[in-house]
Each structure stands twice: as structure tokens, then as C-alpha cells.
mmCIF file of C-alpha atoms and ligand atoms in Angstrom:
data_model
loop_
_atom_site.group_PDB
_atom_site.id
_atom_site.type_symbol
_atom_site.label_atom_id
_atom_site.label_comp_id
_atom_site.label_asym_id
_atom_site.label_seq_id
_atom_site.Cartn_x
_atom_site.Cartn_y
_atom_site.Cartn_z
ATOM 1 C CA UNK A 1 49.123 8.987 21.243
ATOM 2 C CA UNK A 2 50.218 12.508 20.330
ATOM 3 C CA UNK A 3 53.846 13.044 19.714
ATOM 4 C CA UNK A 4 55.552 16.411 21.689
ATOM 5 C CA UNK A 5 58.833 17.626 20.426
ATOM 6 C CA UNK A 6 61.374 18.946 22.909
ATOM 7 C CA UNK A 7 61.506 22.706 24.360
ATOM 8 C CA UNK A 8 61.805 24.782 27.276
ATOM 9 C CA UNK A 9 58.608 26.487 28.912
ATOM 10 C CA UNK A 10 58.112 28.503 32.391
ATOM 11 C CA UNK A 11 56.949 26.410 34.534
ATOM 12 C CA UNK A 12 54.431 27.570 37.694
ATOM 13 C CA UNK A 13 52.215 30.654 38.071
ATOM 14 C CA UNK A 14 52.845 33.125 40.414
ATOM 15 C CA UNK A 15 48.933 34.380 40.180
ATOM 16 C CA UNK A 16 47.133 31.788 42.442
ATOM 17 C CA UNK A 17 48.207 28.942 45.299
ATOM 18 C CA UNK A 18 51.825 28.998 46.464
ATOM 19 C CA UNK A 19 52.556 25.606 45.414
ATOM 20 C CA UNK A 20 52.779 26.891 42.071
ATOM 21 C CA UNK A 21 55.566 29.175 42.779
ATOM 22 C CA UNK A 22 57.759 29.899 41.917
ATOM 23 C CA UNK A 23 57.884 30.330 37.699
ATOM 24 C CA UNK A 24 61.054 28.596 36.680
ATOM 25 C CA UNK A 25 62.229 27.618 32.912
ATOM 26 C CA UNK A 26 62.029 23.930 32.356
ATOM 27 C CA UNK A 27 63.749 22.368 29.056
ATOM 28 C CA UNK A 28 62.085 18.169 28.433
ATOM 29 C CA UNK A 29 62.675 16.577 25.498
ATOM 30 C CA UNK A 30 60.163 14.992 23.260
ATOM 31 C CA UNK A 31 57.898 12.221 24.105
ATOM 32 C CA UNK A 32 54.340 11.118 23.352
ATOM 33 C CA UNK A 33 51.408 11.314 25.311
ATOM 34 C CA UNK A 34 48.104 9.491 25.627
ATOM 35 C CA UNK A 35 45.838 11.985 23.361
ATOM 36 C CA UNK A 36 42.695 11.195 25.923
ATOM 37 C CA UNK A 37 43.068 9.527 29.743
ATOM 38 C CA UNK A 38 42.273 6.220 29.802
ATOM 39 C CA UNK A 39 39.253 5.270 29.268
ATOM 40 C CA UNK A 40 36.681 2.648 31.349
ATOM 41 C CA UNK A 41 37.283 0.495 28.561
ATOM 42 C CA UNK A 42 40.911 0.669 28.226
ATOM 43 C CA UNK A 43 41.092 -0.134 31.713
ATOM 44 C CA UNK A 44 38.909 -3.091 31.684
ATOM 45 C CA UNK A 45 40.864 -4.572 28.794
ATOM 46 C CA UNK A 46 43.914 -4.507 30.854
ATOM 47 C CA UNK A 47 41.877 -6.011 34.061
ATOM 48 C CA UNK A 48 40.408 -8.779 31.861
ATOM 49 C CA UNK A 49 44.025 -9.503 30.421
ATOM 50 C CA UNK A 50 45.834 -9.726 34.214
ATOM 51 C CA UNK A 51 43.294 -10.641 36.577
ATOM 52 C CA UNK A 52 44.303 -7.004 38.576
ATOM 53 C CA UNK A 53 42.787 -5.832 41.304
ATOM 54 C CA UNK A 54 43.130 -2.476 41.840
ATOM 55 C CA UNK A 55 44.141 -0.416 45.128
ATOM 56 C CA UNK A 56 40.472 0.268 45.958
ATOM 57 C CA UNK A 57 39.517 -3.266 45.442
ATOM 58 C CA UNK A 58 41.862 -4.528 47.944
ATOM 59 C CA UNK A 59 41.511 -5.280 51.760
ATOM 60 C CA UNK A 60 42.875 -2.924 53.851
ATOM 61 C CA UNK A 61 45.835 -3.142 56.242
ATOM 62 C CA UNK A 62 45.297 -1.847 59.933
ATOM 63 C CA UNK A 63 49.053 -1.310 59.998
ATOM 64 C CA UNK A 64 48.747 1.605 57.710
ATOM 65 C CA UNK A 65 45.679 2.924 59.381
ATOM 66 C CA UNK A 66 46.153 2.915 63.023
ATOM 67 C CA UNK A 67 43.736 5.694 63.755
ATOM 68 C CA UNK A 68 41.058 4.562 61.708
ATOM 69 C CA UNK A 69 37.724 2.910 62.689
ATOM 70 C CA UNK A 70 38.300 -0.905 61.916
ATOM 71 C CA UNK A 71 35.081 -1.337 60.677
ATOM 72 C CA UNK A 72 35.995 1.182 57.889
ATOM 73 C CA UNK A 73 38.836 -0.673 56.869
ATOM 74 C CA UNK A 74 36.751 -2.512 54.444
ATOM 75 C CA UNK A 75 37.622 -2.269 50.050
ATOM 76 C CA UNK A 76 36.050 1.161 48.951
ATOM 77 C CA UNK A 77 37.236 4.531 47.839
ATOM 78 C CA UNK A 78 36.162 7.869 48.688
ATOM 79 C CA UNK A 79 33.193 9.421 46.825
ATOM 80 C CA UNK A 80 31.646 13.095 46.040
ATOM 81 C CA UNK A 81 27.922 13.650 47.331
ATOM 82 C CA UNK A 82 26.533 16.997 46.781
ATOM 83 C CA UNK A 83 25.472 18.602 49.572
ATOM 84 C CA UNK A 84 21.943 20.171 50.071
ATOM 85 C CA UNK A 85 23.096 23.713 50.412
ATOM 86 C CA UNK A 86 26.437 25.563 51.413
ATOM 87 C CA UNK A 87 28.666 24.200 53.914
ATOM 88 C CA UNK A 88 32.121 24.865 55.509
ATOM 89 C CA UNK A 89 34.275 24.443 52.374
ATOM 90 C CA UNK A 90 37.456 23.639 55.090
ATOM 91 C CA UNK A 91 35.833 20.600 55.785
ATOM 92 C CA UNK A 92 35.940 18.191 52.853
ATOM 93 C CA UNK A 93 34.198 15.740 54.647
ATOM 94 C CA UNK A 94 31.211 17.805 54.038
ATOM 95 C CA UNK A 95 30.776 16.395 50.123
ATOM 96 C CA UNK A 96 33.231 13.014 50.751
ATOM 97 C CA UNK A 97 31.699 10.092 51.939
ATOM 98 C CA UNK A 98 33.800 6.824 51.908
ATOM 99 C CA UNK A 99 32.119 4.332 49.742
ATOM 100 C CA UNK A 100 32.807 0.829 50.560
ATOM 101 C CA UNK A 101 32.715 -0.918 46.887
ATOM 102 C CA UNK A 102 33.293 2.299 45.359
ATOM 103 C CA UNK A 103 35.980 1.227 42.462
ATOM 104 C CA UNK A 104 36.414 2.174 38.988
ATOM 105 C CA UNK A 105 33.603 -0.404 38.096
ATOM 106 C CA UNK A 106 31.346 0.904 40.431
ATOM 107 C CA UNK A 107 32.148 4.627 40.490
ATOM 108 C CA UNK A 108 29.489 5.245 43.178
ATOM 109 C CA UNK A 109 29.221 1.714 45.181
ATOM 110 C CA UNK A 110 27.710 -1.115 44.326
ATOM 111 C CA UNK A 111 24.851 -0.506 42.353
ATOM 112 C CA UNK A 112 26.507 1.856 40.260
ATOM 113 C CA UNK A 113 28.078 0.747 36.818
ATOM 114 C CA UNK A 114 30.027 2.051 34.312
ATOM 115 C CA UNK A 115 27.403 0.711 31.464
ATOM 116 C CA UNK A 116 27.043 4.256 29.920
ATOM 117 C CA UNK A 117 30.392 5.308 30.849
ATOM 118 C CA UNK A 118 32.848 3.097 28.780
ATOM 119 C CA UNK A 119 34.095 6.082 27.071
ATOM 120 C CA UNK A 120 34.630 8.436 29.982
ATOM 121 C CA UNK A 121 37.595 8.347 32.014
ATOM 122 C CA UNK A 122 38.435 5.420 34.513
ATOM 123 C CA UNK A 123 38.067 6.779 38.121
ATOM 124 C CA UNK A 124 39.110 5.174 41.642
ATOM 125 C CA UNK A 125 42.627 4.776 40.117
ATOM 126 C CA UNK A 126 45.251 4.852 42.828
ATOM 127 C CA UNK A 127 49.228 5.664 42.038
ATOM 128 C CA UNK A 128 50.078 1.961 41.979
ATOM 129 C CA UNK A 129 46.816 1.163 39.625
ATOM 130 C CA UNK A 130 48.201 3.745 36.917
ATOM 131 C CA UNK A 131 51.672 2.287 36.829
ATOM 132 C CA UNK A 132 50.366 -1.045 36.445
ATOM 133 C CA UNK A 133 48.522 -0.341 33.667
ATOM 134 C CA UNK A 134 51.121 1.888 32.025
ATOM 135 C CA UNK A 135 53.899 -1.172 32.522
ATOM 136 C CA UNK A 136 51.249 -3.518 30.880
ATOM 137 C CA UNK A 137 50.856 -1.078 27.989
ATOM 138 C CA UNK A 138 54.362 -0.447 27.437
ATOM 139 C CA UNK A 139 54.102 3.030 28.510
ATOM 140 C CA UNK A 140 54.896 5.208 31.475
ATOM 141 C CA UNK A 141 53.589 8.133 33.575
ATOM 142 C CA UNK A 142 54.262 11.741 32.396
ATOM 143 C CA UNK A 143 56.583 13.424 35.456
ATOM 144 C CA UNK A 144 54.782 17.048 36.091
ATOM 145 C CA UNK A 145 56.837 18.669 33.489
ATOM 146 C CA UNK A 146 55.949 16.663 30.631
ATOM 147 C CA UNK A 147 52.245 16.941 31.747
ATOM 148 C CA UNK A 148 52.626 20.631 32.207
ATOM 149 C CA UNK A 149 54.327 21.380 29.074
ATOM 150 C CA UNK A 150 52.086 18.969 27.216
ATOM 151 C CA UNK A 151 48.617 20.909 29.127
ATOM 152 C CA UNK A 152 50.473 24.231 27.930
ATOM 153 C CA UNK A 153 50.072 23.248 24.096
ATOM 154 C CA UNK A 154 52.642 25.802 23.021
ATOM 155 C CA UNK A 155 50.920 29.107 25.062
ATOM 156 C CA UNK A 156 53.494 29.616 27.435
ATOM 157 C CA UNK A 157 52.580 31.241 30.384
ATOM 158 C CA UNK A 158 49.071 31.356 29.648
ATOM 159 C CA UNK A 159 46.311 31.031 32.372
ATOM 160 C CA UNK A 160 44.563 28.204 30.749
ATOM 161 C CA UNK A 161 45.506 25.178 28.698
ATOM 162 C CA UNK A 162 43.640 27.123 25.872
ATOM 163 C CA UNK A 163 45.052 31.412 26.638
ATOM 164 C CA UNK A 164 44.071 33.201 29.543
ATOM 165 C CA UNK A 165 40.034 33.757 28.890
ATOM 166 C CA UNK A 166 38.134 31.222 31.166
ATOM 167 C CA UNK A 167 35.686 30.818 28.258
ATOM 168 C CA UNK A 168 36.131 32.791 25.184
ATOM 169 C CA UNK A 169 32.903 33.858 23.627
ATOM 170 C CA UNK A 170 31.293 32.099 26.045
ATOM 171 C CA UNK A 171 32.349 28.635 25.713
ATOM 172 C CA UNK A 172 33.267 26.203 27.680
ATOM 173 C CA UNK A 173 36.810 24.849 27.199
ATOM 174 C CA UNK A 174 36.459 22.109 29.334
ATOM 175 C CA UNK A 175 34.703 19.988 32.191
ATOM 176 C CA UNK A 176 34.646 21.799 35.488
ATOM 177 C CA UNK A 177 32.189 22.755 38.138
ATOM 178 C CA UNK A 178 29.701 26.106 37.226
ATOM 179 C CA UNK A 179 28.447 27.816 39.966
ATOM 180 C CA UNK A 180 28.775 27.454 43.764
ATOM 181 C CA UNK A 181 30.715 24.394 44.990
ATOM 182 C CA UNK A 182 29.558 21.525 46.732
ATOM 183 C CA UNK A 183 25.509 21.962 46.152
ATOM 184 C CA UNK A 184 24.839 23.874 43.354
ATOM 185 C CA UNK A 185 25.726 22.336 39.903
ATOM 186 C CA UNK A 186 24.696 24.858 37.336
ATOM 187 C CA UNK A 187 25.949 22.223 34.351
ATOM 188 C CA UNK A 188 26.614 25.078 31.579
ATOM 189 C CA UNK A 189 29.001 22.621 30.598
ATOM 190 C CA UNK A 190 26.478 19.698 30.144
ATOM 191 C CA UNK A 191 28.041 17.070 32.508
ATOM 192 C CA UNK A 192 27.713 16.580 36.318
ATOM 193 C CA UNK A 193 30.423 14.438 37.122
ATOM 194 C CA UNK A 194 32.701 12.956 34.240
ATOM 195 C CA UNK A 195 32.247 13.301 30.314
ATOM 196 C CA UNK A 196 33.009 10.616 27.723
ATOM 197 C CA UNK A 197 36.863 11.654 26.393
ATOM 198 C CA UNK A 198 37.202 14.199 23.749
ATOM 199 C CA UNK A 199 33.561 16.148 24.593
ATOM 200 C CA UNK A 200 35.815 19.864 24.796
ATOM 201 C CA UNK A 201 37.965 21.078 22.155
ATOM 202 C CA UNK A 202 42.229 19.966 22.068
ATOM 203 C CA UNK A 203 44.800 22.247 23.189
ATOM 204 C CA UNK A 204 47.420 23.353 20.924
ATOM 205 C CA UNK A 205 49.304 20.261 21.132
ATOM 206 C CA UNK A 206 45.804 18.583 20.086
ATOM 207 C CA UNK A 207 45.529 17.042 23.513
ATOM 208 C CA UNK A 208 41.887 16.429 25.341
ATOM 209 C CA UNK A 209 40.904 16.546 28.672
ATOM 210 C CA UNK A 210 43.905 17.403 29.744
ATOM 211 C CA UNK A 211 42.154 20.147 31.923
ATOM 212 C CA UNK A 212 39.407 19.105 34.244
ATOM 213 C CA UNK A 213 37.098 15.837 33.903
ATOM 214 C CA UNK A 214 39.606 13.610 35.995
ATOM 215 C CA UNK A 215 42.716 15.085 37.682
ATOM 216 C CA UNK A 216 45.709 13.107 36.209
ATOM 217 C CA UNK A 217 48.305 11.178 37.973
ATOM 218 C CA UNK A 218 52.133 12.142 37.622
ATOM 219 C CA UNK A 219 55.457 9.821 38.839
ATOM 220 C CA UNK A 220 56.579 13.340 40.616
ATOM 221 C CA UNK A 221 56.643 13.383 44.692
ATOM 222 C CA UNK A 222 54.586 16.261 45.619
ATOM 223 C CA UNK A 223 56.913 19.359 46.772
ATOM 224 C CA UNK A 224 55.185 22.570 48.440
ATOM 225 C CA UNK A 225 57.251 24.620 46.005
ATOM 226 C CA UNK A 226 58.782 24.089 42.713
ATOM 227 C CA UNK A 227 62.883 24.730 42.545
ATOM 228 C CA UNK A 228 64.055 28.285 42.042
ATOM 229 C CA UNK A 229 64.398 29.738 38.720
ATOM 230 C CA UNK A 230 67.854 28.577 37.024
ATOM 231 C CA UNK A 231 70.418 31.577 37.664
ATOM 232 C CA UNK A 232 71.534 31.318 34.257
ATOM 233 C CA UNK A 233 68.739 31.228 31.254
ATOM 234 C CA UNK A 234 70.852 28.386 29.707
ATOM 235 C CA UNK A 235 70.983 25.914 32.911
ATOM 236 C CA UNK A 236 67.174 25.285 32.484
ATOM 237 C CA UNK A 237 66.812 21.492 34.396
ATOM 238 C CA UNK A 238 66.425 19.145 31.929
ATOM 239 C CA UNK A 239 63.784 16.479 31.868
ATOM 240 C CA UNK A 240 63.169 17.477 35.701
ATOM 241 C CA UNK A 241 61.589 15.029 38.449
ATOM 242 C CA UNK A 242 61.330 14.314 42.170
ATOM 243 C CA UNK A 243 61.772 10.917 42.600
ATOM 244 C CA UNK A 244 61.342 10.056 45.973
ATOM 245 C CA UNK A 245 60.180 11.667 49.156
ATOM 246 C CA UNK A 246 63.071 12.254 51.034
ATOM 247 C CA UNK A 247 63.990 14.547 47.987
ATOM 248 C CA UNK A 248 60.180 16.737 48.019
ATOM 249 C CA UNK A 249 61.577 18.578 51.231
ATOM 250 C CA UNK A 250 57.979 16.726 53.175
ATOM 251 C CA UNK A 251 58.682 13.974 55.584
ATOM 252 C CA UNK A 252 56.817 10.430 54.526
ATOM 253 C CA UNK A 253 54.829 10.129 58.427
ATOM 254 C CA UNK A 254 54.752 6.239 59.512
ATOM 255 C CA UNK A 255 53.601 4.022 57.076
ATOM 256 C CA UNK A 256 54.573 4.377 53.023
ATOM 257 C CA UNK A 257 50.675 5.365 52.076
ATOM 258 C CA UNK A 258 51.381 9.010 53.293
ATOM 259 C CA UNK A 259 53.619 9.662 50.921
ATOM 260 C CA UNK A 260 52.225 12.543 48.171
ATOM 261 C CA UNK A 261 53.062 12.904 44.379
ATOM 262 C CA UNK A 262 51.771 15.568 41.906
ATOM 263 C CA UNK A 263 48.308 14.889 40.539
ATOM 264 C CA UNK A 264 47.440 17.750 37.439
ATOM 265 C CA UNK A 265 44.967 19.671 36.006
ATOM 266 C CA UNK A 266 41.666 19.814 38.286
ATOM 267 C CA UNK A 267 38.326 17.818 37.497
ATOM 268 C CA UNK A 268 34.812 18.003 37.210
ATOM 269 C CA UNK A 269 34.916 19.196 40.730
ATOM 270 C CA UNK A 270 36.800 22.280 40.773
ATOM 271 C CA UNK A 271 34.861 25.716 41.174
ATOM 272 C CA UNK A 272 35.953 28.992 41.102
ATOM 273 C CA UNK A 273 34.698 29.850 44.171
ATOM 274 C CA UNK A 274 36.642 26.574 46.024
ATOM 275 C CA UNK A 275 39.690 25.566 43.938
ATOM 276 C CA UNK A 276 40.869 27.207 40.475
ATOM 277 C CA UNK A 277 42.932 24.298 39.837
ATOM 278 C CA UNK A 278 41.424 23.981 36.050
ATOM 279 C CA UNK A 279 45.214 25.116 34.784
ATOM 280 C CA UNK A 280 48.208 23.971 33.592
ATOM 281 C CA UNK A 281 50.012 25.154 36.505
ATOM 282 C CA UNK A 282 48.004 23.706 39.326
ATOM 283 C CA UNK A 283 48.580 21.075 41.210
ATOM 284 C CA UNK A 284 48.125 19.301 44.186
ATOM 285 C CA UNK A 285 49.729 16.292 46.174
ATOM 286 C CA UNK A 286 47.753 13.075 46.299
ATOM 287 C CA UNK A 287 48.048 10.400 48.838
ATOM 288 C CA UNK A 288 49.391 7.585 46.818
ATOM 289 C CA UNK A 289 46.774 5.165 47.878
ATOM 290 C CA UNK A 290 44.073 7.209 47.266
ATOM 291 C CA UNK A 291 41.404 6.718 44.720
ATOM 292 C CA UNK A 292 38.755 9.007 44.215
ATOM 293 C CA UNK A 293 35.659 9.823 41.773
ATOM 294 C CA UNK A 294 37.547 12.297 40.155
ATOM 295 C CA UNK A 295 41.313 10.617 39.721
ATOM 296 C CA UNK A 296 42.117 9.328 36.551
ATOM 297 C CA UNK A 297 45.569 9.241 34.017
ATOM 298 C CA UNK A 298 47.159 9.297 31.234
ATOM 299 C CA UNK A 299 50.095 7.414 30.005
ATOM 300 C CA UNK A 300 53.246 8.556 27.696
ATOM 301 C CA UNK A 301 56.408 6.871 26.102
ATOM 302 C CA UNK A 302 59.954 8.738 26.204
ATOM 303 C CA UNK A 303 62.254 8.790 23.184
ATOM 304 C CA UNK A 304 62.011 9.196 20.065
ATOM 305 C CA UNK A 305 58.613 9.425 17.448
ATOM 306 C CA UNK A 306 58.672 5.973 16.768
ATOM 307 C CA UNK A 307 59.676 4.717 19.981
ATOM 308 C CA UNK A 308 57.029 1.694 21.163
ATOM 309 C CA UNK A 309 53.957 1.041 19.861
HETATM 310 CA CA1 CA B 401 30.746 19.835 34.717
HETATM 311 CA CA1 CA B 402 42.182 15.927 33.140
HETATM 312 CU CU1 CU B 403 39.826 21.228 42.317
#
């Protein structure tokens, strides 16, 4: 783990999706972070300690799914299929296919293994999956600030977790999507799909991967804007989070799986011409059952240097 000490950044961009609006000063004190996401491996050493099942892994309950098409409501998870040329990027269902047996040991269905992939992030993680592991590890999940602050390794207000060049003298900062999203992969990077941990240069704060590979879980309930700007430059909110749903301003519909919190930083599946979400800033709200191909986390522990292990 990487150790962060305390400060106040900006937090939001006012340059892209209105989500990320509006730029407000945040103040969190220090904490340490998981230098990589978890890893295949790290997972499966928590699995093979508990006997845990993950979200994806589980059957499903009709109860929570009363539109759906029974005979879907089998263990899987939703997984990306490139397309054969362009299609209606509105439509996601155009490159996600529901997989049943897709789960982190089986990242596209069965058949699929993680053999080569112990050192690459662990995928088909749902909300609930992440805190589990984090409780078993002693740890806990970053709320967006931390994971913003910690993405913005000291260049406040910068673009990109690295300054504002997409990829200075020509190189590629991290693991995104090159060239025209869902079909055409152009790999400048080198990876289609994930990349083992550490493959891209740290940020400032010596953190990898924090932008794409796997988007990153938060504890935050997803909000469509972030709170107003502090009227007075020393009122900054402290160690900010929105813990529960009534408080993110969106109504939870029936059933508790609809609820939303923050997921950060894009993943191997973000293209400029479909979703510049490759930034410190971005963010999107993810079911909290869901568990995708490209959803992974990281962990951190509050408090002081030495705090845990
Ligand atoms: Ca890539
Ligand atoms: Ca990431
Ligand atoms: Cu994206």
C-alpha cells in the first residue's frame, strides 16, 4: 500500500459530462491505498480462505428482476464482445452479451480461465464482492474523494492522472481503448482487454492503474452532481461521502439492486470517440449488483501511516 498525506484538491471538471460538475474544494485526510487493484490472485487467496461466492456466482432472485426473462436468471455476469463493425453506440447491448458463468474465474464463461491472468486485475466483482474482500483484509473502500485525490497524484486540476497531454511524446499512460469503439481495437497500447498490474507508469502519488484497465469501485452512492463549491475557501467538506441513497438526490426504484454508487477512472473499454472517462474526474454510477469484464477495486485503510497491516 501507498501512504497519502492529507490536503485539499478541486474536485470535478467542468470540461466534459455533467456529472462531474460542478469543481468544488475537497479537504481528506491521509490514508493508504492499495498501490495496484487487486489482483486474480489476491482474490483467489481470499476465496480459498472463506469459501465466498461472489455476486456473479450466485443464483438469482426473480423478486429483484420482475421484468426479466426467467430463463436468464441463471449465475453469470455481463460480458464485452466486439462487434464486427460500427453500431448504434446508444445501445450498449450492441457489445454486452450476458454470460451465464461469466465470473472473475471465468472472465468470459466457462471455458475461459484466468491461467495467464493471475497478475491482472480481478473482474466480475460486484459492490458486495469488494467489501467482502476489503473486511477480510482489514481494509476498506476508498469513498470518491480519496480515490480522486489519490488518481490526482498531486496535479490538481489536471486532465489526466498524469497532466493534461493524453500521451506525452507519444506514450501511452495507461490501458484504454485506441481507435473506434466497439469493433476496432487498434492496441497501441499492447493489451485488448485487461493488463497484468503495474504495465503503465505511477502517478505522482506512485499509484498504478489507477486510470483505465478496470474501473474501480467506491463506498459513495452515485449523485448526478457533486455538492456546490464551499462559499467560504476555508469550509472545504472534510473527508466527504454519500452514504446512502436517500441522500444522492436519485430514488432507489423497487428492489435494493437499483441502487448506484460511484465507480472511478474508466477501463480498457473507454474510447475517445464513446466515453472519455480515462480521468480522475470521471465517473459513473454502477448498479451495485453488477459485475462486469471491466469492474475491478482497490482497497485502502484510514488513519494514520502505521495504521493496520
Ligand atoms: Ca487497451
Ligand atoms: Ca483503474
Ligand atoms: Cu468508459
Amino acid at each position: 500500500m501507498t501512504w497519502i498525506p492529507g490536503g485539499t484538491f478541486r474536485m470535478g471538471s467542468a470540461d466534459f459530462y455533467p456529472e462531474e460538475r460542478p469543481v468544488h474544494r475537497v479537504t481528506v485526510d491521509g490514508f493508504r491505498m492499495d498501490t495496484r487493484p487487486v489482483t486474480v490472485e489476491e482474490f483467489r487467496r481470499f476465496v480459498k480462505a472463506t469459501g465466498y461466492v461472489t455476486v456473479a456466482e450466485r443464483p438469482l432472485d426473480p423478486a429483484d428482476y420482475p421484468d426479466a426473462d426467467p430463463t436468464l436468471l441463471v449465475p453469470g455476469s455481463l460480458v464485452f464482445r466486439r462487434s464486427a463493425g460500427p453500431v448504434d453506440l446508444r445501445d450498449y447491448r450492441n457489445w454486452w452479451t450476458y454470460v451465464p458463468g461469466a465470473c472473475w474465474r471465468h472472465p468470459e464463461g466457462p471455458g475461459s480461465d484466468c491461467r495467464r491472468r493471475e497478475r491482472h486485475p480481478v473482474t466480475h466483482i460486484a459492490y458486495e464482492d469488494a467489501e467482502s474482500y476489503a473486511a477480510w483484509a482489514g481494509k476498506e473502500l476508498p469513498t470518491e474523494a480519496e480515490w480522486e485525490y489519490a488518481a490526482r497524484g498531486g496535479l490538481d486540476g489536471a486532465v489526466y492522472a498524469w497532466g493534461d497531454e493524453f500521451a506525452p511524446d507519444g506514450q501511452l499512460m495507461a490501458n484504454t481503448w485506441q481507435g473506434h469503439f466497439p469493433w476496432q481495437n487498434l492496441l497501441t497500447d499492447g493489451y485488448e482487454g485487461t493488463s497484468p498490474v503495474g504495465s503503465f507508469p505511477p502517478n505522482g502519488y506512485g499509484f498504478y492503474d489507477l486510470t483505465g484497465n478496470v474501473w474501480e469501485w467506491t463506498c459513495d452512492y452515485f449523485t448526478p452532481r457533486h455538492a456546490a463549491e464551499a462559499a467560504d475557501a476555508c469550509c472545504a467538506p472534510r473527508n466527504p461521502r454519500v452514504s446512502s441513497a436517500e441522500s444522492s438526490g436519485i430514488a432507489a426504484g423497487p428492489g435494493s439492486h437499483l441502487q448506484r454508487k460511484v465507480i472511478k477512472g474508466g477501463s480498457h473499454l473507454c474510447a475517445p470517440d464513446y466515453c472519455l472517462r480515462y480521468r480522475p474526474a470521471a465517473r459513473q454510477g454502477e448498479a451495485i449488483d453488477s459485475a462486469t469484464c471491466h469492474l475491478g477495486f482497490r482497497c485502502v485503510i484510514r488513519g494514520s501511516p502505521a495504521a493496520g497491516r
